[in-house]
PDB file of C-alpha atoms in Angstrom:
ATOM      1  CA  UNK A   1     -23.511   7.779 -12.630  1.00 35.00           C
ATOM      2  CA  UNK A   2     -21.707  10.852 -15.038  1.00 40.00           C
ATOM      3  CA  UNK A   3     -19.174  12.188 -12.591  1.00 47.00           C
ATOM      4  CA  UNK A   4     -17.563  11.293  -9.377  1.00 64.00           C
ATOM      5  CA  UNK A   5     -18.991  14.974  -8.288  1.00 77.00           C
ATOM      6  CA  UNK A   6     -22.409  13.427  -9.835  1.00 86.00           C
ATOM      7  CA  UNK A   7     -24.822  10.683  -9.492  1.00 92.00           C
ATOM      8  CA  UNK A   8     -28.116   9.917 -11.311  1.00 96.00           C
ATOM      9  CA  UNK A   9     -30.449   7.480  -9.002  1.00 98.00           C
ATOM     10  CA  UNK A  10     -32.473   5.165 -11.854  1.00 98.00           C
ATOM     11  CA  UNK A  11     -35.145   3.326 -11.396  1.00 97.00           C
ATOM     12  CA  UNK A  12     -35.966   0.819 -14.157  1.00 93.00           C
ATOM     13  CA  UNK A  13     -33.527   2.087 -16.536  1.00 94.00           C
ATOM     14  CA  UNK A  14     -34.808   5.478 -15.680  1.00 96.00           C
ATOM     15  CA  UNK A  15     -33.159   8.215 -14.964  1.00 98.00           C
ATOM     16  CA  UNK A  16     -35.224  10.168 -11.667  1.00 98.00           C
ATOM     17  CA  UNK A  17     -32.848  11.873  -9.780  1.00 98.00           C
ATOM     18  CA  UNK A  18     -29.596  13.671  -9.907  1.00 98.00           C
ATOM     19  CA  UNK A  19     -27.642  13.933  -6.761  1.00 98.00           C
ATOM     20  CA  UNK A  20     -24.740  16.525  -6.807  1.00 98.00           C
ATOM     21  CA  UNK A  21     -21.815  16.016  -4.149  1.00 97.00           C
ATOM     22  CA  UNK A  22     -19.829  18.936  -4.130  1.00 96.00           C
ATOM     23  CA  UNK A  23     -21.911  21.682  -5.915  1.00 96.00           C
ATOM     24  CA  UNK A  24     -21.001  25.020  -6.325  1.00 95.00           C
ATOM     25  CA  UNK A  25     -22.461  27.606  -4.370  1.00 97.00           C
ATOM     26  CA  UNK A  26     -21.760  31.319  -2.303  1.00 97.00           C
ATOM     27  CA  UNK A  27     -21.370  30.439   1.423  1.00 97.00           C
ATOM     28  CA  UNK A  28     -24.285  32.165   2.422  1.00 97.00           C
ATOM     29  CA  UNK A  29     -26.339  29.409   0.922  1.00 98.00           C
ATOM     30  CA  UNK A  30     -24.401  26.582   3.634  1.00 98.00           C
ATOM     31  CA  UNK A  31     -23.465  24.572   0.515  1.00 98.00           C
ATOM     32  CA  UNK A  32     -24.366  20.966   0.496  1.00 98.00           C
ATOM     33  CA  UNK A  33     -25.050  18.472  -1.730  1.00 98.00           C
ATOM     34  CA  UNK A  34     -28.352  17.561  -2.947  1.00 98.00           C
ATOM     35  CA  UNK A  35     -30.728  15.344  -5.290  1.00 98.00           C
ATOM     36  CA  UNK A  36     -32.445  18.060  -7.969  1.00 98.00           C
ATOM     37  CA  UNK A  37     -33.752  17.166 -10.101  1.00 98.00           C
ATOM     38  CA  UNK A  38     -35.790  14.650  -8.624  1.00 98.00           C
ATOM     39  CA  UNK A  39     -38.727  13.542 -10.897  1.00 98.00           C
ATOM     40  CA  UNK A  40     -41.781  11.281 -11.272  1.00 98.00           C
ATOM     41  CA  UNK A  41     -41.535   8.041 -13.702  1.00 98.00           C
ATOM     42  CA  UNK A  42     -43.329  10.025 -16.348  1.00 98.00           C
ATOM     43  CA  UNK A  43     -40.577  12.798 -15.723  1.00 98.00           C
ATOM     44  CA  UNK A  44     -42.318  15.342 -13.942  1.00 98.00           C
ATOM     45  CA  UNK A  45     -40.454  17.334 -11.750  1.00 98.00           C
ATOM     46  CA  UNK A  46     -40.690  17.590  -8.043  1.00 98.00           C
ATOM     47  CA  UNK A  47     -38.536  19.501  -6.728  1.00 98.00           C
ATOM     48  CA  UNK A  48     -36.785  23.066  -7.276  1.00 98.00           C
ATOM     49  CA  UNK A  49     -33.236  24.615  -6.931  1.00 98.00           C
ATOM     50  CA  UNK A  50     -32.346  27.681  -5.134  1.00 97.00           C
ATOM     51  CA  UNK A  51     -36.133  29.386  -6.126  1.00 97.00           C
ATOM     52  CA  UNK A  52     -36.644  33.070  -6.064  1.00 96.00           C
ATOM     53  CA  UNK A  53     -38.764  32.934  -2.871  1.00 95.00           C
ATOM     54  CA  UNK A  54     -35.734  30.818  -1.267  1.00 97.00           C
ATOM     55  CA  UNK A  55     -32.532  30.880  -2.882  1.00 97.00           C
ATOM     56  CA  UNK A  56     -31.210  28.510   0.052  1.00 97.00           C
ATOM     57  CA  UNK A  57     -33.683  25.471  -0.660  1.00 98.00           C
ATOM     58  CA  UNK A  58     -31.626  23.342  -2.527  1.00 98.00           C
ATOM     59  CA  UNK A  59     -34.004  20.351  -3.531  1.00 98.00           C
ATOM     60  CA  UNK A  60     -33.485  17.121  -1.427  1.00 98.00           C
ATOM     61  CA  UNK A  61     -31.403  16.912   1.402  1.00 98.00           C
ATOM     62  CA  UNK A  62     -30.318  17.236   4.906  1.00 98.00           C
ATOM     63  CA  UNK A  63     -30.128  21.121   6.444  1.00 98.00           C
ATOM     64  CA  UNK A  64     -30.425  22.322   9.985  1.00 98.00           C
ATOM     65  CA  UNK A  65     -30.076  26.129  10.643  1.00 98.00           C
ATOM     66  CA  UNK A  66     -28.173  25.749  13.820  1.00 98.00           C
ATOM     67  CA  UNK A  67     -25.939  23.334  14.872  1.00 98.00           C
ATOM     68  CA  UNK A  68     -24.149  25.400  18.149  1.00 97.00           C
ATOM     69  CA  UNK A  69     -24.549  28.234  16.605  1.00 97.00           C
ATOM     70  CA  UNK A  70     -23.172  27.775  13.084  1.00 98.00           C
ATOM     71  CA  UNK A  71     -25.657  27.904   9.906  1.00 98.00           C
ATOM     72  CA  UNK A  72     -26.135  24.758   7.670  1.00 98.00           C
ATOM     73  CA  UNK A  73     -29.572  25.479   6.595  1.00 98.00           C
ATOM     74  CA  UNK A  74     -28.649  28.896   4.422  1.00 98.00           C
ATOM     75  CA  UNK A  75     -29.620  32.573   4.571  1.00 97.00           C
ATOM     76  CA  UNK A  76     -30.135  34.065   7.329  1.00 97.00           C
ATOM     77  CA  UNK A  77     -30.146  33.279  10.903  1.00 96.00           C
ATOM     78  CA  UNK A  78     -32.782  33.873  13.671  1.00 96.00           C
ATOM     79  CA  UNK A  79     -31.710  35.458  16.702  1.00 96.00           C
ATOM     80  CA  UNK A  80     -33.418  35.624  20.075  1.00 95.00           C
ATOM     81  CA  UNK A  81     -35.084  39.132  20.457  1.00 93.00           C
ATOM     82  CA  UNK A  82     -33.357  40.218  17.130  1.00 94.00           C
ATOM     83  CA  UNK A  83     -35.316  38.223  14.008  1.00 94.00           C
ATOM     84  CA  UNK A  84     -33.697  37.383  11.010  1.00 96.00           C
ATOM     85  CA  UNK A  85     -30.243  38.369  11.016  1.00 96.00           C
ATOM     86  CA  UNK A  86     -27.500  38.246   8.283  1.00 96.00           C
ATOM     87  CA  UNK A  87     -24.362  36.643  10.189  1.00 96.00           C
ATOM     88  CA  UNK A  88     -21.065  35.616   9.008  1.00 96.00           C
ATOM     89  CA  UNK A  89     -22.060  31.856  10.617  1.00 97.00           C
ATOM     90  CA  UNK A  90     -22.396  29.429   7.855  1.00 98.00           C
ATOM     91  CA  UNK A  91     -20.993  25.817   7.251  1.00 98.00           C
ATOM     92  CA  UNK A  92     -20.329  23.888   4.926  1.00 98.00           C
ATOM     93  CA  UNK A  93     -21.370  20.300   4.317  1.00 98.00           C
ATOM     94  CA  UNK A  94     -17.846  18.734   2.329  1.00 98.00           C
ATOM     95  CA  UNK A  95     -18.243  15.211   0.656  1.00 97.00           C
ATOM     96  CA  UNK A  96     -15.771  13.076   1.148  1.00 97.00           C
ATOM     97  CA  UNK A  97     -15.811  10.032  -0.670  1.00 96.00           C
ATOM     98  CA  UNK A  98     -18.749   7.977  -2.166  1.00 96.00           C
ATOM     99  CA  UNK A  99     -18.763   4.284   0.226  1.00 95.00           C
ATOM    100  CA  UNK A 100     -20.801   2.811  -2.363  1.00 95.00           C
ATOM    101  CA  UNK A 101     -22.107   3.600  -6.075  1.00 95.00           C
ATOM    102  CA  UNK A 102     -24.830   1.830  -7.562  1.00 95.00           C
ATOM    103  CA  UNK A 103     -27.300   2.789 -10.521  1.00 94.00           C
ATOM    104  CA  UNK A 104     -29.983   2.538  -7.719  1.00 96.00           C
ATOM    105  CA  UNK A 105     -28.403   4.507  -4.951  1.00 97.00           C
ATOM    106  CA  UNK A 106     -25.327   5.611  -3.062  1.00 97.00           C
ATOM    107  CA  UNK A 107     -23.520   5.541   0.216  1.00 97.00           C
ATOM    108  CA  UNK A 108     -21.356   8.922   1.076  1.00 98.00           C
ATOM    109  CA  UNK A 109     -19.384   9.802   3.460  1.00 98.00           C
ATOM    110  CA  UNK A 110     -18.959  13.657   4.441  1.00 98.00           C
ATOM    111  CA  UNK A 111     -17.711  16.264   6.843  1.00 98.00           C
ATOM    112  CA  UNK A 112     -20.462  19.248   8.483  1.00 98.00           C
ATOM    113  CA  UNK A 113     -17.029  21.881   8.590  1.00 98.00           C
ATOM    114  CA  UNK A 114     -17.462  25.733   9.729  1.00 97.00           C
ATOM    115  CA  UNK A 115     -13.997  28.049   9.853  1.00 92.00           C
ATOM    116  CA  UNK A 116     -12.222  25.038   9.067  1.00 91.00           C
ATOM    117  CA  UNK A 117     -13.489  22.659  11.939  1.00 96.00           C
ATOM    118  CA  UNK A 118     -15.566  19.521  11.853  1.00 98.00           C
ATOM    119  CA  UNK A 119     -18.519  19.303  13.451  1.00 98.00           C
ATOM    120  CA  UNK A 120     -20.444  16.544  12.526  1.00 98.00           C
ATOM    121  CA  UNK A 121     -19.631  13.393  10.394  1.00 98.00           C
ATOM    122  CA  UNK A 122     -22.025  11.957   8.572  1.00 98.00           C
ATOM    123  CA  UNK A 123     -22.837   8.924   6.724  1.00 98.00           C
ATOM    124  CA  UNK A 124     -25.725   9.533   4.303  1.00 98.00           C
ATOM    125  CA  UNK A 125     -27.649   6.824   2.232  1.00 98.00           C
ATOM    126  CA  UNK A 126     -29.772   7.116  -0.786  1.00 98.00           C
ATOM    127  CA  UNK A 127     -31.728   4.429  -2.687  1.00 98.00           C
ATOM    128  CA  UNK A 128     -34.553   3.958  -5.344  1.00 98.00           C
ATOM    129  CA  UNK A 129     -37.293   1.096  -5.480  1.00 97.00           C
ATOM    130  CA  UNK A 130     -39.675   0.603  -7.976  1.00 98.00           C
ATOM    131  CA  UNK A 131     -43.000   0.428  -6.502  1.00 98.00           C
ATOM    132  CA  UNK A 132     -45.396   0.471  -9.576  1.00 98.00           C
ATOM    133  CA  UNK A 133     -45.483   1.233 -12.539  1.00 97.00           C
ATOM    134  CA  UNK A 134     -46.101   4.760 -12.002  1.00 98.00           C
ATOM    135  CA  UNK A 135     -44.782   5.122  -8.474  1.00 98.00           C
ATOM    136  CA  UNK A 136     -41.290   4.611  -7.089  1.00 98.00           C
ATOM    137  CA  UNK A 137     -39.162   5.282  -3.244  1.00 98.00           C
ATOM    138  CA  UNK A 138     -36.992   7.471  -2.317  1.00 98.00           C
ATOM    139  CA  UNK A 139     -35.162   5.929   0.619  1.00 98.00           C
ATOM    140  CA  UNK A 140     -32.760   8.913   2.891  1.00 98.00           C
ATOM    141  CA  UNK A 141     -30.896   7.831   5.536  1.00 98.00           C
ATOM    142  CA  UNK A 142     -28.723  10.268   7.231  1.00 98.00           C
ATOM    143  CA  UNK A 143     -26.644   9.656  10.695  1.00 98.00           C
ATOM    144  CA  UNK A 144     -24.412  12.246  12.720  1.00 98.00           C
ATOM    145  CA  UNK A 145     -21.676  12.107  14.645  1.00 98.00           C
ATOM    146  CA  UNK A 146     -20.365  14.270  17.039  1.00 98.00           C
ATOM    147  CA  UNK A 147     -16.696  14.321  16.305  1.00 98.00           C
ATOM    148  CA  UNK A 148     -15.737  17.209  18.345  1.00 98.00           C
ATOM    149  CA  UNK A 149     -14.157  16.774  22.324  1.00 97.00           C
ATOM    150  CA  UNK A 150     -17.634  18.863  23.802  1.00 97.00           C
ATOM    151  CA  UNK A 151     -21.446  18.129  23.744  1.00 97.00           C
ATOM    152  CA  UNK A 152     -22.666  19.711  20.091  1.00 98.00           C
ATOM    153  CA  UNK A 153     -26.680  20.807  20.257  1.00 98.00           C
ATOM    154  CA  UNK A 154     -28.836  21.042  17.458  1.00 98.00           C
ATOM    155  CA  UNK A 155     -31.255  23.956  17.134  1.00 98.00           C
ATOM    156  CA  UNK A 156     -34.012  25.755  15.007  1.00 98.00           C
ATOM    157  CA  UNK A 157     -35.565  29.531  14.794  1.00 97.00           C
ATOM    158  CA  UNK A 158     -38.122  27.908  17.030  1.00 97.00           C
ATOM    159  CA  UNK A 159     -35.850  26.631  19.710  1.00 97.00           C
ATOM    160  CA  UNK A 160     -34.633  29.948  19.611  1.00 96.00           C
ATOM    161  CA  UNK A 161     -37.261  32.249  19.909  1.00 96.00           C
ATOM    162  CA  UNK A 162     -39.456  31.744  16.764  1.00 96.00           C
ATOM    163  CA  UNK A 163     -42.775  29.826  16.698  1.00 93.00           C
ATOM    164  CA  UNK A 164     -43.694  27.558  14.397  1.00 93.00           C
ATOM    165  CA  UNK A 165     -40.478  27.906  12.724  1.00 96.00           C
ATOM    166  CA  UNK A 166     -38.829  24.149  13.520  1.00 97.00           C
ATOM    167  CA  UNK A 167     -37.222  23.091  10.685  1.00 97.00           C
ATOM    168  CA  UNK A 168     -34.268  21.765  10.244  1.00 98.00           C
ATOM    169  CA  UNK A 169     -33.069  17.995   9.426  1.00 98.00           C
ATOM    170  CA  UNK A 170     -34.400  16.194   6.063  1.00 98.00           C
ATOM    171  CA  UNK A 171     -36.062  18.827   3.691  1.00 98.00           C
ATOM    172  CA  UNK A 172     -37.670  18.487   0.567  1.00 98.00           C
ATOM    173  CA  UNK A 173     -38.397  22.137  -1.842  1.00 98.00           C
ATOM    174  CA  UNK A 174     -41.362  20.551  -3.860  1.00 98.00           C
ATOM    175  CA  UNK A 175     -42.399  21.871  -7.388  1.00 94.00           C
ATOM    176  CA  UNK A 176     -44.228  25.402  -7.276  1.00 96.00           C
ATOM    177  CA  UNK A 177     -47.292  25.777  -9.405  1.00 97.00           C
ATOM    178  CA  UNK A 178     -50.227  28.242 -10.149  1.00 97.00           C
ATOM    179  CA  UNK A 179     -52.034  26.327  -6.941  1.00 97.00           C
ATOM    180  CA  UNK A 180     -50.992  25.627  -3.700  1.00 98.00           C
ATOM    181  CA  UNK A 181     -50.654  21.691  -3.355  1.00 98.00           C
ATOM    182  CA  UNK A 182     -52.935  19.922  -0.838  1.00 98.00           C
ATOM    183  CA  UNK A 183     -51.559  17.788   1.795  1.00 98.00           C
ATOM    184  CA  UNK A 184     -53.342  15.243   3.929  1.00 98.00           C
ATOM    185  CA  UNK A 185     -52.071  12.404   6.658  1.00 98.00           C
ATOM    186  CA  UNK A 186     -54.403   9.494   7.718  1.00 97.00           C
ATOM    187  CA  UNK A 187     -56.194  11.459   9.615  1.00 95.00           C
ATOM    188  CA  UNK A 188     -56.129  15.763   8.794  1.00 98.00           C
ATOM    189  CA  UNK A 189     -55.400  17.844   6.148  1.00 97.00           C
ATOM    190  CA  UNK A 190     -54.133  21.311   5.497  1.00 98.00           C
ATOM    191  CA  UNK A 191     -51.026  22.950   6.481  1.00 98.00           C
ATOM    192  CA  UNK A 192     -52.294  24.355  10.341  1.00 97.00           C
ATOM    193  CA  UNK A 193     -53.460  21.266  10.787  1.00 98.00           C
ATOM    194  CA  UNK A 194     -50.556  18.974   9.867  1.00 98.00           C
ATOM    195  CA  UNK A 195     -47.636  21.583  10.361  1.00 98.00           C
ATOM    196  CA  UNK A 196     -45.645  21.066  13.591  1.00 97.00           C
ATOM    197  CA  UNK A 197     -47.702  17.444  14.667  1.00 97.00           C
ATOM    198  CA  UNK A 198     -46.679  13.735  14.061  1.00 98.00           C
ATOM    199  CA  UNK A 199     -47.867  11.392  11.675  1.00 98.00           C
ATOM    200  CA  UNK A 200     -47.185   8.272  10.406  1.00 96.00           C
ATOM    201  CA  UNK A 201     -46.821   9.528   6.738  1.00 98.00           C
ATOM    202  CA  UNK A 202     -48.359  12.366   5.333  1.00 98.00           C
ATOM    203  CA  UNK A 203     -49.383  13.529   0.906  1.00 98.00           C
ATOM    204  CA  UNK A 204     -48.391  16.420  -0.797  1.00 98.00           C
ATOM    205  CA  UNK A 205     -50.248  16.659  -4.074  1.00 98.00           C
ATOM    206  CA  UNK A 206     -49.543  18.698  -7.002  1.00 98.00           C
ATOM    207  CA  UNK A 207     -51.143  19.250 -10.222  1.00 97.00           C
ATOM    208  CA  UNK A 208     -50.229  15.764 -11.741  1.00 98.00           C
ATOM    209  CA  UNK A 209     -47.998  14.469  -9.021  1.00 98.00           C
ATOM    210  CA  UNK A 210     -47.960  13.353  -5.277  1.00 98.00           C
ATOM    211  CA  UNK A 211     -44.974  12.764  -2.784  1.00 98.00           C
ATOM    212  CA  UNK A 212     -45.722  10.802   0.061  1.00 98.00           C
ATOM    213  CA  UNK A 213     -43.578  11.061   3.608  1.00 98.00           C
ATOM    214  CA  UNK A 214     -42.965   8.424   6.216  1.00 98.00           C
ATOM    215  CA  UNK A 215     -40.237   8.427   8.847  1.00 97.00           C
ATOM    216  CA  UNK A 216     -39.309   4.991   8.769  1.00 97.00           C
ATOM    217  CA  UNK A 217     -37.327   4.595  12.113  1.00 96.00           C
ATOM    218  CA  UNK A 218     -39.310   4.853  15.600  1.00 96.00           C
ATOM    219  CA  UNK A 219     -36.865   8.058  16.387  1.00 96.00           C
ATOM    220  CA  UNK A 220     -37.989   9.639  12.763  1.00 97.00           C
ATOM    221  CA  UNK A 221     -41.344   8.907  13.624  1.00 97.00           C
ATOM    222  CA  UNK A 222     -41.443  11.481  16.925  1.00 97.00           C
ATOM    223  CA  UNK A 223     -39.881  14.043  15.348  1.00 98.00           C
ATOM    224  CA  UNK A 224     -42.911  16.364  14.163  1.00 98.00           C
ATOM    225  CA  UNK A 225     -43.310  17.173  10.306  1.00 98.00           C
ATOM    226  CA  UNK A 226     -42.310  20.931   8.807  1.00 98.00           C
ATOM    227  CA  UNK A 227     -45.136  21.646   6.553  1.00 98.00           C
ATOM    228  CA  UNK A 228     -44.785  24.503   3.674  1.00 98.00           C
ATOM    229  CA  UNK A 229     -48.061  25.083   1.572  1.00 98.00           C
ATOM    230  CA  UNK A 230     -49.156  28.397   1.303  1.00 96.00           C
ATOM    231  CA  UNK A 231     -46.104  30.310   0.754  1.00 96.00           C
ATOM    232  CA  UNK A 232     -43.963  27.391  -1.118  1.00 98.00           C
ATOM    233  CA  UNK A 233     -44.273  23.851  -1.555  1.00 98.00           C
ATOM    234  CA  UNK A 234     -42.302  22.144   1.344  1.00 98.00           C
ATOM    235  CA  UNK A 235     -41.680  19.327   3.845  1.00 98.00           C
ATOM    236  CA  UNK A 236     -39.109  18.101   6.384  1.00 98.00           C
ATOM    237  CA  UNK A 237     -38.373  16.774   9.403  1.00 94.00           C
ATOM    238  CA  UNK A 238     -38.232  18.756  13.117  1.00 97.00           C
ATOM    239  CA  UNK A 239     -35.200  17.986  14.636  1.00 98.00           C
ATOM    240  CA  UNK A 240     -35.454  20.690  17.391  1.00 98.00           C
ATOM    241  CA  UNK A 241     -39.010  21.607  17.765  1.00 96.00           C
ATOM    242  CA  UNK A 242     -39.548  22.557  21.303  1.00 93.00           C
ATOM    243  CA  UNK A 243     -35.860  22.298  22.267  1.00 97.00           C
ATOM    244  CA  UNK A 244     -32.443  21.637  21.033  1.00 98.00           C
ATOM    245  CA  UNK A 245     -31.513  17.967  20.269  1.00 98.00           C
ATOM    246  CA  UNK A 246     -28.476  16.782  22.126  1.00 98.00           C
ATOM    247  CA  UNK A 247     -24.996  15.172  20.264  1.00 98.00           C
ATOM    248  CA  UNK A 248     -23.022  14.105  22.862  1.00 98.00           C
ATOM    249  CA  UNK A 249     -18.859  13.764  21.922  1.00 98.00           C
ATOM    250  CA  UNK A 250     -19.150  10.461  19.958  1.00 98.00           C
ATOM    251  CA  UNK A 251     -22.340  10.053  19.796  1.00 98.00           C
ATOM    252  CA  UNK A 252     -24.971   9.478  16.668  1.00 98.00           C
ATOM    253  CA  UNK A 253     -28.076  11.076  15.795  1.00 98.00           C
ATOM    254  CA  UNK A 254     -30.000   9.062  12.697  1.00 98.00           C
ATOM    255  CA  UNK A 255     -32.744   9.426  10.839  1.00 98.00           C
ATOM    256  CA  UNK A 256     -34.616   7.666   7.723  1.00 98.00           C
ATOM    257  CA  UNK A 257     -37.111   9.177   5.759  1.00 98.00           C
ATOM    258  CA  UNK A 258     -38.930   7.238   2.863  1.00 98.00           C
ATOM    259  CA  UNK A 259     -40.674   9.298   0.045  1.00 98.00           C
ATOM    260  CA  UNK A 260     -43.284   7.564  -2.475  1.00 98.00           C
ATOM    261  CA  UNK A 261     -42.870   9.797  -5.865  1.00 98.00           C
ATOM    262  CA  UNK A 262     -45.760   9.078  -7.589  1.00 98.00           C
ATOM    263  CA  UNK A 263     -47.578  10.377 -11.087  1.00 98.00           C
ATOM    264  CA  UNK A 264     -51.454  11.233 -10.484  1.00 98.00           C
ATOM    265  CA  UNK A 265     -53.564  12.553  -7.639  1.00 98.00           C
ATOM    266  CA  UNK A 266     -53.243   9.921  -4.915  1.00 98.00           C
ATOM    267  CA  UNK A 267     -56.462   9.194  -2.455  1.00 97.00           C
ATOM    268  CA  UNK A 268     -55.591   8.901   0.648  1.00 97.00           C
ATOM    269  CA  UNK A 269     -55.999   4.672   0.504  1.00 98.00           C
ATOM    270  CA  UNK A 270     -53.937   5.209  -2.417  1.00 98.00           C
ATOM    271  CA  UNK A 271     -50.821   6.959  -0.507  1.00 98.00           C
ATOM    272  CA  UNK A 272     -51.075   4.531   2.573  1.00 97.00           C
ATOM    273  CA  UNK A 273     -50.993   1.427   0.355  1.00 97.00           C
ATOM    274  CA  UNK A 274     -47.846   2.805  -1.549  1.00 98.00           C
ATOM    275  CA  UNK A 275     -46.056   4.031   1.922  1.00 97.00           C
ATOM    276  CA  UNK A 276     -46.460   0.293   3.270  1.00 96.00           C
ATOM    277  CA  UNK A 277     -45.012  -0.979   0.266  1.00 97.00           C
ATOM    278  CA  UNK A 278     -42.210   1.400   0.823  1.00 97.00           C
ATOM    279  CA  UNK A 279     -41.146   1.076   3.901  1.00 95.00           C
ATOM    280  CA  UNK A 280     -41.974  -2.960   4.356  1.00 82.00           C
ATOM    281  CA  UNK A 281     -38.665  -4.867   5.289  1.00 66.00           C
TER     282      UNK A 281
END
């Protein structure tokens, strides 16, 4: 661990991820904690922070473009019948405290705030586990509780009229290389076939690395995957794919995504085997 604001995840004594809990970022980027850099055990970086193509992509974290009309994703807001629009509606995720901090993980409490008002309270649990000599797993769970007196709902550009843009939830901005990464599931391959569909796991493979994402709860597995490879390399969940996700007052939404971070280009059998090991009780 470093300062009170930064945690370093370690696997077998090796640093594999840096978590910044209080980043100094412009309001337009919807300031929020993030993991970057995240690396393989051999030290290959597999995340990007504020790349030129999308300055609001911040490594690995949780981001939602529409919480009752407020932007916790960053950048422009998609407005129905108008398109991407610059609005003064950005919220921020504010670190409250680490309830637990160990070299292999932490438990954090956060407040989702806009214009001084708290909408959501989050409990985030992050853990790092060694799987093999060349692979480890990042286990991230987030619980969002509506702390207001009225109903809230989570939306996306898709629910606001932009087909195919149902991003929002867990999001991993991967390393951009000269060639676009490959993406496969157990039964299909390619961005066009996988994006917007459910799958027990999906693997994103670069030149010398593989990321295997898996929903680890029934609710998480019901969320379609958001996948980009051609425009940029990124994988996330879709909390609001074709309808807004309601959160009544006092109610909580929980999601858990486990990501295998491996050196080398894994085939389907190897990816499936590591995922089973990563999510097993």
